[in-house]
XYZ file of C-alpha atoms in Angstrom:
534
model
C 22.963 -23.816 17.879
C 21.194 -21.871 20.607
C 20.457 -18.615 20.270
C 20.758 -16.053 23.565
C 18.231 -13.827 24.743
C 20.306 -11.397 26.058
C 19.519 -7.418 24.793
C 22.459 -5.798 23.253
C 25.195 -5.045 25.883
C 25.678 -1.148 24.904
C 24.044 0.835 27.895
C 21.138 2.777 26.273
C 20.989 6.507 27.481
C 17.530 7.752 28.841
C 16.687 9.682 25.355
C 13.400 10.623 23.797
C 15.236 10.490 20.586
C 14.104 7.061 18.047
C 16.432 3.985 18.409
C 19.118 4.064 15.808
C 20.476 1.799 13.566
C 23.750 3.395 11.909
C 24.722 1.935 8.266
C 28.696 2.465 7.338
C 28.591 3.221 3.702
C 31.499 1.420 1.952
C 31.071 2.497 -1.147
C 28.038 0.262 -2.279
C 25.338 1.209 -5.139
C 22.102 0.679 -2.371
C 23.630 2.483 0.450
C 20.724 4.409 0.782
C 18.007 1.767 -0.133
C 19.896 0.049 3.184
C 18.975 3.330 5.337
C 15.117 3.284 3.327
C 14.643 -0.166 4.269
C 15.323 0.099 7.873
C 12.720 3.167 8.366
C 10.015 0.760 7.143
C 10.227 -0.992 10.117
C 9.687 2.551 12.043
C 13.170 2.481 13.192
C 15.299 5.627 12.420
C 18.374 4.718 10.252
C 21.732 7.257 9.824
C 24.138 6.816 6.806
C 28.124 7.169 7.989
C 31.438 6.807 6.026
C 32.974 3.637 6.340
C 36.151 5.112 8.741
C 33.715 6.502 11.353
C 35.332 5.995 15.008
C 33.742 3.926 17.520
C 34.255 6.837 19.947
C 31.740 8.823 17.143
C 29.298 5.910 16.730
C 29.177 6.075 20.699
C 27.977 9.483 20.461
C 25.017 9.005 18.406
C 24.231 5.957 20.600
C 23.154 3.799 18.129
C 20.896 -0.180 19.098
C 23.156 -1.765 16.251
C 25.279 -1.626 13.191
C 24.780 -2.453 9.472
C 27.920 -2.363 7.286
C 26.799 -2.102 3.643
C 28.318 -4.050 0.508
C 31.337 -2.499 -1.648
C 33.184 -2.138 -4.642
C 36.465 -3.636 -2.996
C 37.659 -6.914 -2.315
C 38.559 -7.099 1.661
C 42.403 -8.274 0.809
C 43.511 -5.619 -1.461
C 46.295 -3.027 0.062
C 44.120 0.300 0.014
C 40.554 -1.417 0.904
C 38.256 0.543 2.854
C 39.079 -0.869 6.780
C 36.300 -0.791 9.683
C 37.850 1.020 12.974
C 38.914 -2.539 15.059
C 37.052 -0.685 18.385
C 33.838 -1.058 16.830
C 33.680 -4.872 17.325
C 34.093 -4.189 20.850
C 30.610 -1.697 21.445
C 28.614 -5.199 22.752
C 26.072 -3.769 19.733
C 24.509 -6.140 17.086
C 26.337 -5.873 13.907
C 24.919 -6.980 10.342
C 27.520 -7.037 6.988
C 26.090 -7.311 4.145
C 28.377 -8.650 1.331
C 31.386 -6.780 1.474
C 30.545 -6.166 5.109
C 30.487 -9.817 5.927
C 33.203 -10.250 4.219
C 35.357 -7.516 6.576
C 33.625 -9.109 9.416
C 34.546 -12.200 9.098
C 38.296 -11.218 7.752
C 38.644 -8.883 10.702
C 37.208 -11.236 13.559
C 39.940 -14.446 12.489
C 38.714 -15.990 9.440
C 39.967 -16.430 6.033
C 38.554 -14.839 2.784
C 39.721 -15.558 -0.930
C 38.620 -14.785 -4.640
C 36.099 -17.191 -5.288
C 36.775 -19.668 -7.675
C 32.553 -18.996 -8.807
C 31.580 -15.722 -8.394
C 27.806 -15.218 -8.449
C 26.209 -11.836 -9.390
C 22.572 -12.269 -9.849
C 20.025 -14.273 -8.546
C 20.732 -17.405 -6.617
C 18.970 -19.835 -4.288
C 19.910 -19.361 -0.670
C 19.382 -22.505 1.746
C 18.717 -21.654 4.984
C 20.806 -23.654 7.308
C 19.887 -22.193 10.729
C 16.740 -19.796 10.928
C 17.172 -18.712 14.687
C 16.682 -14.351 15.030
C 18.117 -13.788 11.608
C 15.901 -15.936 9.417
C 13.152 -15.910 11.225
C 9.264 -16.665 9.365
C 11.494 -17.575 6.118
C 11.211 -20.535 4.062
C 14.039 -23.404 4.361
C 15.043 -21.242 0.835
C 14.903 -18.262 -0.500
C 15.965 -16.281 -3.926
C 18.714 -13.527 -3.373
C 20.634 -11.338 -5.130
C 24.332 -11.913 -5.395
C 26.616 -9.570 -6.201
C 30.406 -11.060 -5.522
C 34.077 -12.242 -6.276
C 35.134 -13.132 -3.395
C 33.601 -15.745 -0.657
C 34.764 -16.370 2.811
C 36.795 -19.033 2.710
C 37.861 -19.978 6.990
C 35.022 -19.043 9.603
C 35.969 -16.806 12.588
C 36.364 -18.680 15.765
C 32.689 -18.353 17.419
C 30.976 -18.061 14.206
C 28.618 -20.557 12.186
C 27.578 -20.864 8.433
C 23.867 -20.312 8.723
C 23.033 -20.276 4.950
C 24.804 -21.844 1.605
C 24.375 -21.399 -2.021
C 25.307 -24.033 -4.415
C 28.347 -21.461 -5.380
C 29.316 -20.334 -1.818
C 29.013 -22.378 1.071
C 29.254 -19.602 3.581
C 26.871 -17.223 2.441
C 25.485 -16.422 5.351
C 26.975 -16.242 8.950
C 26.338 -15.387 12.600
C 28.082 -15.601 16.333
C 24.775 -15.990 18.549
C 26.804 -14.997 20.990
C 28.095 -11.839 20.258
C 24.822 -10.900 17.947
C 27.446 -10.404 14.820
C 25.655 -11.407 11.798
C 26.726 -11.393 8.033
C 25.152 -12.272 4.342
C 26.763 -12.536 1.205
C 23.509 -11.285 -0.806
C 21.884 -7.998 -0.520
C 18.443 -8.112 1.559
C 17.703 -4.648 0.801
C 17.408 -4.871 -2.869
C 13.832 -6.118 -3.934
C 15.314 -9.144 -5.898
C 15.924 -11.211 -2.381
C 12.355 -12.938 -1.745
C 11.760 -12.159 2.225
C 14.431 -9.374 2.264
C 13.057 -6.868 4.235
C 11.962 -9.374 6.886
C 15.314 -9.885 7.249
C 16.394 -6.519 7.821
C 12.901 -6.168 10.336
C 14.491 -9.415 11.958
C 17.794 -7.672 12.508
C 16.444 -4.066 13.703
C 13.650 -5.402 15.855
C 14.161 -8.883 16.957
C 17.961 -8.750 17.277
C 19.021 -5.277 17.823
C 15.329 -4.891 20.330
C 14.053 -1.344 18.245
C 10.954 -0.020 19.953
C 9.717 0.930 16.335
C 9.738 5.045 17.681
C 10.357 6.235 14.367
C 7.281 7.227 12.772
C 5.468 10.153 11.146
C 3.234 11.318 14.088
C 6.481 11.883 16.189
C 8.577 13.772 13.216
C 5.974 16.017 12.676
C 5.490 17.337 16.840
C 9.253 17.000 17.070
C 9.768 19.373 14.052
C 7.152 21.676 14.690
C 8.724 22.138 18.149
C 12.732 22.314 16.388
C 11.286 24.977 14.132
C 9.570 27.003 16.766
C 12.480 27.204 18.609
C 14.510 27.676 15.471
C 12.980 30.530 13.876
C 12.330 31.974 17.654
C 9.459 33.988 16.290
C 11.122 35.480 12.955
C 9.730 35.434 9.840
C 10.585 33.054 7.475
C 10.384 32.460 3.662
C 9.033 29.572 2.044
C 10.075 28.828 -1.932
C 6.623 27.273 -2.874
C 7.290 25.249 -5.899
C 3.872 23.422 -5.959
C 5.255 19.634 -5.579
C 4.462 17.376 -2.499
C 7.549 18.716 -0.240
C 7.209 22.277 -0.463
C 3.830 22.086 -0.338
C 3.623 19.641 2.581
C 6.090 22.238 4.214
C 4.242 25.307 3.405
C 1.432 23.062 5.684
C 3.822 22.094 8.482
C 5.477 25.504 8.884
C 1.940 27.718 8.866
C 0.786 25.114 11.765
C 3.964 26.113 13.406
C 4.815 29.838 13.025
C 1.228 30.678 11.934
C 1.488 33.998 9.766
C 5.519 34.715 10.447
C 5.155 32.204 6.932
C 5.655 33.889 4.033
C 4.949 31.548 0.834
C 6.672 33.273 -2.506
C 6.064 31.354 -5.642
C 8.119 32.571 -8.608
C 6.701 31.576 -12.047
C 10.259 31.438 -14.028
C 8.588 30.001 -17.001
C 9.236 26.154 -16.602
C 6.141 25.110 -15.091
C 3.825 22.969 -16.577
C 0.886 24.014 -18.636
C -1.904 26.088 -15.807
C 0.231 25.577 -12.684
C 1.193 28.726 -11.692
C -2.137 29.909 -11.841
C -3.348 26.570 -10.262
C -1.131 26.924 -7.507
C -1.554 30.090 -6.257
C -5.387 30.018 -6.614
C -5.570 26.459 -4.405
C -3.446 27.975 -1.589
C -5.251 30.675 -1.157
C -8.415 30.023 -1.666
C -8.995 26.439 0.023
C -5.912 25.974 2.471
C -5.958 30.314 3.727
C -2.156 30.093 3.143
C -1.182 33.433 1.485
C 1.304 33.385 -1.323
C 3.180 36.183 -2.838
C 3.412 35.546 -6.630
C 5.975 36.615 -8.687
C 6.147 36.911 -12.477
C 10.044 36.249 -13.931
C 9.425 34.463 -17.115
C 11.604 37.119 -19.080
C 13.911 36.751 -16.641
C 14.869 33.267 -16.208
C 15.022 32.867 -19.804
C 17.144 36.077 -20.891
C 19.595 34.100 -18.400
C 19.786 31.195 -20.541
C 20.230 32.557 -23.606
C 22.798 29.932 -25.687
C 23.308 27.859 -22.618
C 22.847 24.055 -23.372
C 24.704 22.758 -20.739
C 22.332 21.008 -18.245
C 24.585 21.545 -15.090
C 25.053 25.337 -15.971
C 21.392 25.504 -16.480
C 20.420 24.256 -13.445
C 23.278 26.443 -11.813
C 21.926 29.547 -13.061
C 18.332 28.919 -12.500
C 19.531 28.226 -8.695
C 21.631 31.242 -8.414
C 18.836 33.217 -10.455
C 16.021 31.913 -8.164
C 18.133 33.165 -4.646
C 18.916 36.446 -6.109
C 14.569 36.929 -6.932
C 13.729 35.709 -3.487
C 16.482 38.445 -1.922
C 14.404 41.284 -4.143
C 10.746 40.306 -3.087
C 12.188 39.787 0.257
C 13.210 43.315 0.511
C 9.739 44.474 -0.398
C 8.006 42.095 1.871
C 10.473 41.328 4.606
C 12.782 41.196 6.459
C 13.059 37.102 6.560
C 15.765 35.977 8.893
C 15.018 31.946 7.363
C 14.864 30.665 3.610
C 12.584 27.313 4.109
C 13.276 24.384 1.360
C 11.687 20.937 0.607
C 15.248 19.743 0.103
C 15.134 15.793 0.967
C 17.463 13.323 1.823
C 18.200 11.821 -2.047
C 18.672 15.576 -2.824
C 21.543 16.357 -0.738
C 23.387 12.914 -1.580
C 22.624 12.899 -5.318
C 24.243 16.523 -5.282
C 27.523 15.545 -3.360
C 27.216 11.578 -3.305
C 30.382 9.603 -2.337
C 31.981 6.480 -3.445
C 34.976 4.471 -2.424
C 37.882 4.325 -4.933
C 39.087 0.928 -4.900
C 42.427 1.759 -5.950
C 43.264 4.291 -2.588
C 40.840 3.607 -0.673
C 39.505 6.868 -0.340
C 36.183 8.351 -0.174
C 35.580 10.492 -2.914
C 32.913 13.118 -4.287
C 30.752 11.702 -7.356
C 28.565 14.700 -8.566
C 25.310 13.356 -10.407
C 24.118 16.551 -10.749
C 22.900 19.912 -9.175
C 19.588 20.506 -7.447
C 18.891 23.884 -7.624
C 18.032 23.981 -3.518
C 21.028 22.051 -2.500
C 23.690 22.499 -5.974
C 23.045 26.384 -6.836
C 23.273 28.748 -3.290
C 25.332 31.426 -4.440
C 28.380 32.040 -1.866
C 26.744 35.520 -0.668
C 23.467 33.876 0.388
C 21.719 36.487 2.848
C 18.988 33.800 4.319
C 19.759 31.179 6.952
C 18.501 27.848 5.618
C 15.241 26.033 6.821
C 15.103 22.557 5.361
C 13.154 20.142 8.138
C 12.831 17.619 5.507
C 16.246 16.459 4.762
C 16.849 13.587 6.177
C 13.383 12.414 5.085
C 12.754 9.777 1.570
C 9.614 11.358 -0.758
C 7.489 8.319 0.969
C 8.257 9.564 4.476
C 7.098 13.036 2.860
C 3.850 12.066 1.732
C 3.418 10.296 5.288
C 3.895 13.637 6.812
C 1.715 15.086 4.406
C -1.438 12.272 5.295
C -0.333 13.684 9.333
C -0.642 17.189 8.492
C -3.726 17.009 6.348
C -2.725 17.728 2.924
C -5.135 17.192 0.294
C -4.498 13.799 -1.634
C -4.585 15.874 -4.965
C -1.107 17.005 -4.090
C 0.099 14.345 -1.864
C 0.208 12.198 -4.761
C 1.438 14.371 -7.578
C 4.719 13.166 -9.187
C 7.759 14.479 -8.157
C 8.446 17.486 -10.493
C 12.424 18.940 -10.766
C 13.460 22.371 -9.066
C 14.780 23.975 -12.534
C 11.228 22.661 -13.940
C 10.546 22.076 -17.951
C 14.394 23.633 -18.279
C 16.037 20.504 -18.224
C 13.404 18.301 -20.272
C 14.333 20.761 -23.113
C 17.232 19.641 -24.468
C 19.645 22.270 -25.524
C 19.152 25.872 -25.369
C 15.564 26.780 -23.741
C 13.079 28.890 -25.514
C 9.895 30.274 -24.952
C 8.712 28.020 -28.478
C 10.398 25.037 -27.367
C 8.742 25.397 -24.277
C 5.447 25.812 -25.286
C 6.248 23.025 -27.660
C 6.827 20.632 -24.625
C 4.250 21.868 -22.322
C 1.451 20.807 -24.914
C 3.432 17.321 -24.976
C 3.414 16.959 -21.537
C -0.253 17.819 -20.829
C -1.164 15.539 -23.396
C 0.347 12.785 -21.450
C -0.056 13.372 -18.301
C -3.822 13.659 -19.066
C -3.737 9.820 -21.061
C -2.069 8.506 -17.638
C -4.527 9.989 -15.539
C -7.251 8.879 -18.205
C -6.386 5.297 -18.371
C -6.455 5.361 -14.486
C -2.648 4.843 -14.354
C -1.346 7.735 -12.530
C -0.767 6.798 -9.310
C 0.855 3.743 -10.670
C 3.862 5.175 -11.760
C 6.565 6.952 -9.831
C 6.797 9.576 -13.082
C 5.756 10.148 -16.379
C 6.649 13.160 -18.476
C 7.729 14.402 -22.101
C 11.477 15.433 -23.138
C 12.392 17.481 -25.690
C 15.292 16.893 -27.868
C 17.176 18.927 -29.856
C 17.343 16.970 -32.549
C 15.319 16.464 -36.139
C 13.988 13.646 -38.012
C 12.778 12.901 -41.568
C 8.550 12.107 -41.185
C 5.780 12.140 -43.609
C 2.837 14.339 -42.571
C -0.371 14.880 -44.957
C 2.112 13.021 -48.362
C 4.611 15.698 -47.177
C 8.334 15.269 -45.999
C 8.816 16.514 -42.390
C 11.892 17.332 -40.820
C 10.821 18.189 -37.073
C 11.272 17.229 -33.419
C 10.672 14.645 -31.445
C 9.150 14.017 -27.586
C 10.611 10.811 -25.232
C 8.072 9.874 -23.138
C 9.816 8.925 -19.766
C 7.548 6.451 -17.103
C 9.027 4.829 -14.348
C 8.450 2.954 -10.983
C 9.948 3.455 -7.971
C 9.737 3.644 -4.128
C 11.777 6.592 -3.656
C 13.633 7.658 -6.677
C 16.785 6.281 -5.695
C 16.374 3.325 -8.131
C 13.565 3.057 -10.826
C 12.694 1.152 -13.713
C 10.611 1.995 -16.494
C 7.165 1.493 -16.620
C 5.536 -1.303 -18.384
C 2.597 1.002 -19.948
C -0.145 -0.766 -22.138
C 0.951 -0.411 -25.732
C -2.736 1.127 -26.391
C -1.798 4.137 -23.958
C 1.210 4.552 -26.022
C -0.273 4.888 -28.845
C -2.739 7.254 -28.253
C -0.478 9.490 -26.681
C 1.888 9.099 -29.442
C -1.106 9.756 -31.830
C -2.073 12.839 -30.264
C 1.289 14.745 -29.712
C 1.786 14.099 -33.652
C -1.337 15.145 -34.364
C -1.849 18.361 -31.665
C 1.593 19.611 -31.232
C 3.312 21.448 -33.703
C 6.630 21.086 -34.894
C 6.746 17.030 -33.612
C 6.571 14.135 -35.994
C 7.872 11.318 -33.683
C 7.624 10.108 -30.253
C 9.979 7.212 -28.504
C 9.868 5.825 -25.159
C 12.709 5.480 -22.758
C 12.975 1.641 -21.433
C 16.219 2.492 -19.231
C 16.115 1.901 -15.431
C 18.237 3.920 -12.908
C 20.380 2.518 -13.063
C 22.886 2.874 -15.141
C 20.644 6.156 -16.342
C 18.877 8.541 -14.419
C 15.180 9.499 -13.915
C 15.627 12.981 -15.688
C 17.604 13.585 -18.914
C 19.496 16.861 -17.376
């Protein structure tokens, strides 16, 4: 086989915008890790339903194509179908399992229920390295995830890759830059995964790398600038790395029109309210207006145990206290959030039902920036970071010189400690788990583990056990400590912590908290669960 040197036949408009690399989302579990992936090689990536039209792929003008993996088999009557018009753009394509699989179905070939299906890991043998494979070994580990194998190659195309299950797992037309695998490179299971996906964006589909933090930040200074058009805006300072590392990039680009309001609703953790405001002020000259709601917030959630109407209420409870204080301190034409990109698709995610077809809403759950803005909002929305992963956020962060003490904090939830109490939330229960949680966040940071883990913090449940305290029968509560690693929060497992750590944070919260005599430890990835409990 010989590969062409050609560039990719789609004429590129002149464009300071990054080189794009679109990924159609049919209905697969890593959609997003796909999109992740591709920004590590500095190229910017944009997640689109399956059915989007060539004539709208055109628009966005995109240096190639990635069609994830799926849920349906290519053959059945209501499978998710690829518009026919896109094979004809003359723009590198890449399919990943199901995606190869509609590629090569689509393009003249044959594909069939395999008579081994392989989910797992598998050993891939690299039959042709050429652009695709590129600085591999002759065989790599993937992950496999399938029922179905292509059976009859496309006319023009080549097996460039076999497992001992499936002898087409991999496929490409040099020609015509269409590629296809039957594993998924983007998980971290596949050994040399993402240098397949950098071998794809930047050797085949010829990305000039453009996407990087430098250039977000002067682009979205400049965006906001002419956004705001010198009106004041409102920034809901939580304290965590993105609406900190906003509260940075907005004062550098509106100056004093900023106003920072922190409300203290009473689900902080223990000395951040006070923390906060004091560090803002005092070493970064950013003024913020604190407000004191404790009462508030929790009058609100009197009897309430369900998590989604929690976080509901604390959202529509936290717009309605920014429209007071902005009253008193404004007006604010602009509400600023550190809404991100796994925010907005956890709150309204998508999936394709196999049995229509159809793309349909999955709700995880609420965030209360993206899942709680009442109907009547009175603020125009400021969110600069939403199409940004957490570890493009902290990248901004290192641009804009934020201090590393808050760059690397652990993510912390929008409703706060509210939905690591399980069941109704009171002040006790509260203070119960803020002791808890200080206790082990201070062990992590103690046994030099912090930055290790992607988060560690304490849940409380509402339930009771039988202990034995002092030759006395107990009945009290008890904490789940929750660790994981991650990348980005989209996926996570749970942290491996040294049984020592756990024991002395175990030994502590017994012993210093009242009203707990046990403590367990969550070992479940996401997924199937998630990071938080609510």
């Amino acid at each position: 086989m010989k590969e062409t040197e050609k560039s990719p036949t789609l004429t590129r408009k002149a464009t300071s915008s990054p080189d794009t690399i679109a990924i159609l989302d049919f209905g697969a579990q890593y959609a997003q890790l796909i999109a992740r992936r591709v920004r590590e090689v500095d190229t910017y990536s944009v997640l689109l339903p399956y059915n989007t039209s060539a004539a709208e792929l055109k628009k966005l003008n995109p240096i190639g194509i990635i069609l994830s993996g799926g849920p349906s088999s290519v053959y059945e009557p209501h499978a998710p179908q690829l518009d026919p018009e896109i094979w004809k753009m003359g723009v590198p394509v890449l399919g990943l399992c199901y995606g190869m699989q509609l590629m090569a179905r689509d393009l003249g070939g044959t594909v069939e229920s395999a008579s081994v299906k392989e989910f797992g890991r598998a050993l891939l043998t690299i039959l042709y390295h050429g652009k695709l494979f590129a600085e591999l070994d002759p065989a790599i580990e993937c992950w496999m995830s399938h029922g179905d194998s292509v059976s009859t190659l496309p006319p023009g195309f080549a097996a460039v890759g076999s497992t001992a299950a499936t002898p087409v797992a991999a496929i490409a037309d040099l020609e015509r830059n269409l590629y296809g695998v039957q594993f998924h490179p983007e998980v971290a299971h596949t050994r040399g995964g993402q240098q397949i996906i950098r071998n794809f964006v930047v050797d085949i589909c010829g990305s000039k790398q453009n996407w990087t933090m430098s250039k977000f930040v002067d682009q979205t200074i400049e965006d906001v600038r002419s956004k705001a058009g010198g009106k004041r805006v409102l920034l809901a300072l939580s304290g965590g790395v993105d609406s900190s590392t906003l509260a940075f990039l907005l004062h550098k680009a509106i100056g004093d029109k900023l106003t920072c309001m922190f409300i203290d609703q009473g689900f902080m953790r223990k000395n951040e309210p006070e923390w906060l405001v004091d560090t803002f002020e005092r070493e970064f000259k950013i003024k913020v207006h604190f407000v004191k709601a404790r009462d508030r917030f929790l009058e609100k959630l009197v009897g309430v145990t369900d998590p989604e109407q929690k976080r509901k209420i604390i959202g529509t409870e936290f717009i309605r206290v920014f429209e007071e204080e902005s009253r008193k301190l404004g007006p604010f034409d602009y509400l600023a959030q550190g809404t991100l990109y796994p925010d907005v698709i956890e709150s309204a995610g998508t999936q394709i039902d196999p049995k229509t077809g159809e793309r349909v809403a999955v709700k995880i759950k609420s965030h209360h920036n993206v899942g709680g803005l009442p109907d009547d909002l009175k603020f125009k929305l400021v969110e600069p970071f939403a199409k940004l992963f957490k570890d493009e956020v902290r990248r901004v962060a290192v641009e804009l010189g934020v201090p590393e003490g808050i760059r690397v904090r652990h993510p912390f939830p929008g409703p706060g400690l509210a939905i690591r109490v399980l069941g109704e939330v009171t002040k006790e229960r509260l203070k119960v788990l803020r002791e808890a949680d200080w206790i082990i966040r201070e062990e992590i940071k103690a046994h030099g583990l912090y930055r290790q883990v992607w988060q560690i913090f304490g849940v409380l449940l509402p339930t009771k056990s039988v202990g034995v305290m002092g030759d006395q029968r107990t009945y009290q509560n008890q904490i789940v400590i929750r660790a994981v690693t991650s990348e980005d929060g989209m996926t996570a497992d749970w942290a491996r912590l040294p049984y020592d750590l756990l024991e002395k944070i175990s030994s502590r919260i017994v012993n210093e908290v009242r009203g707990i005599n046990r403590v367990v430890y969550d070992i479940t990835s996401k997924p199937p669960a998630t990071i938080e409990w609510e």
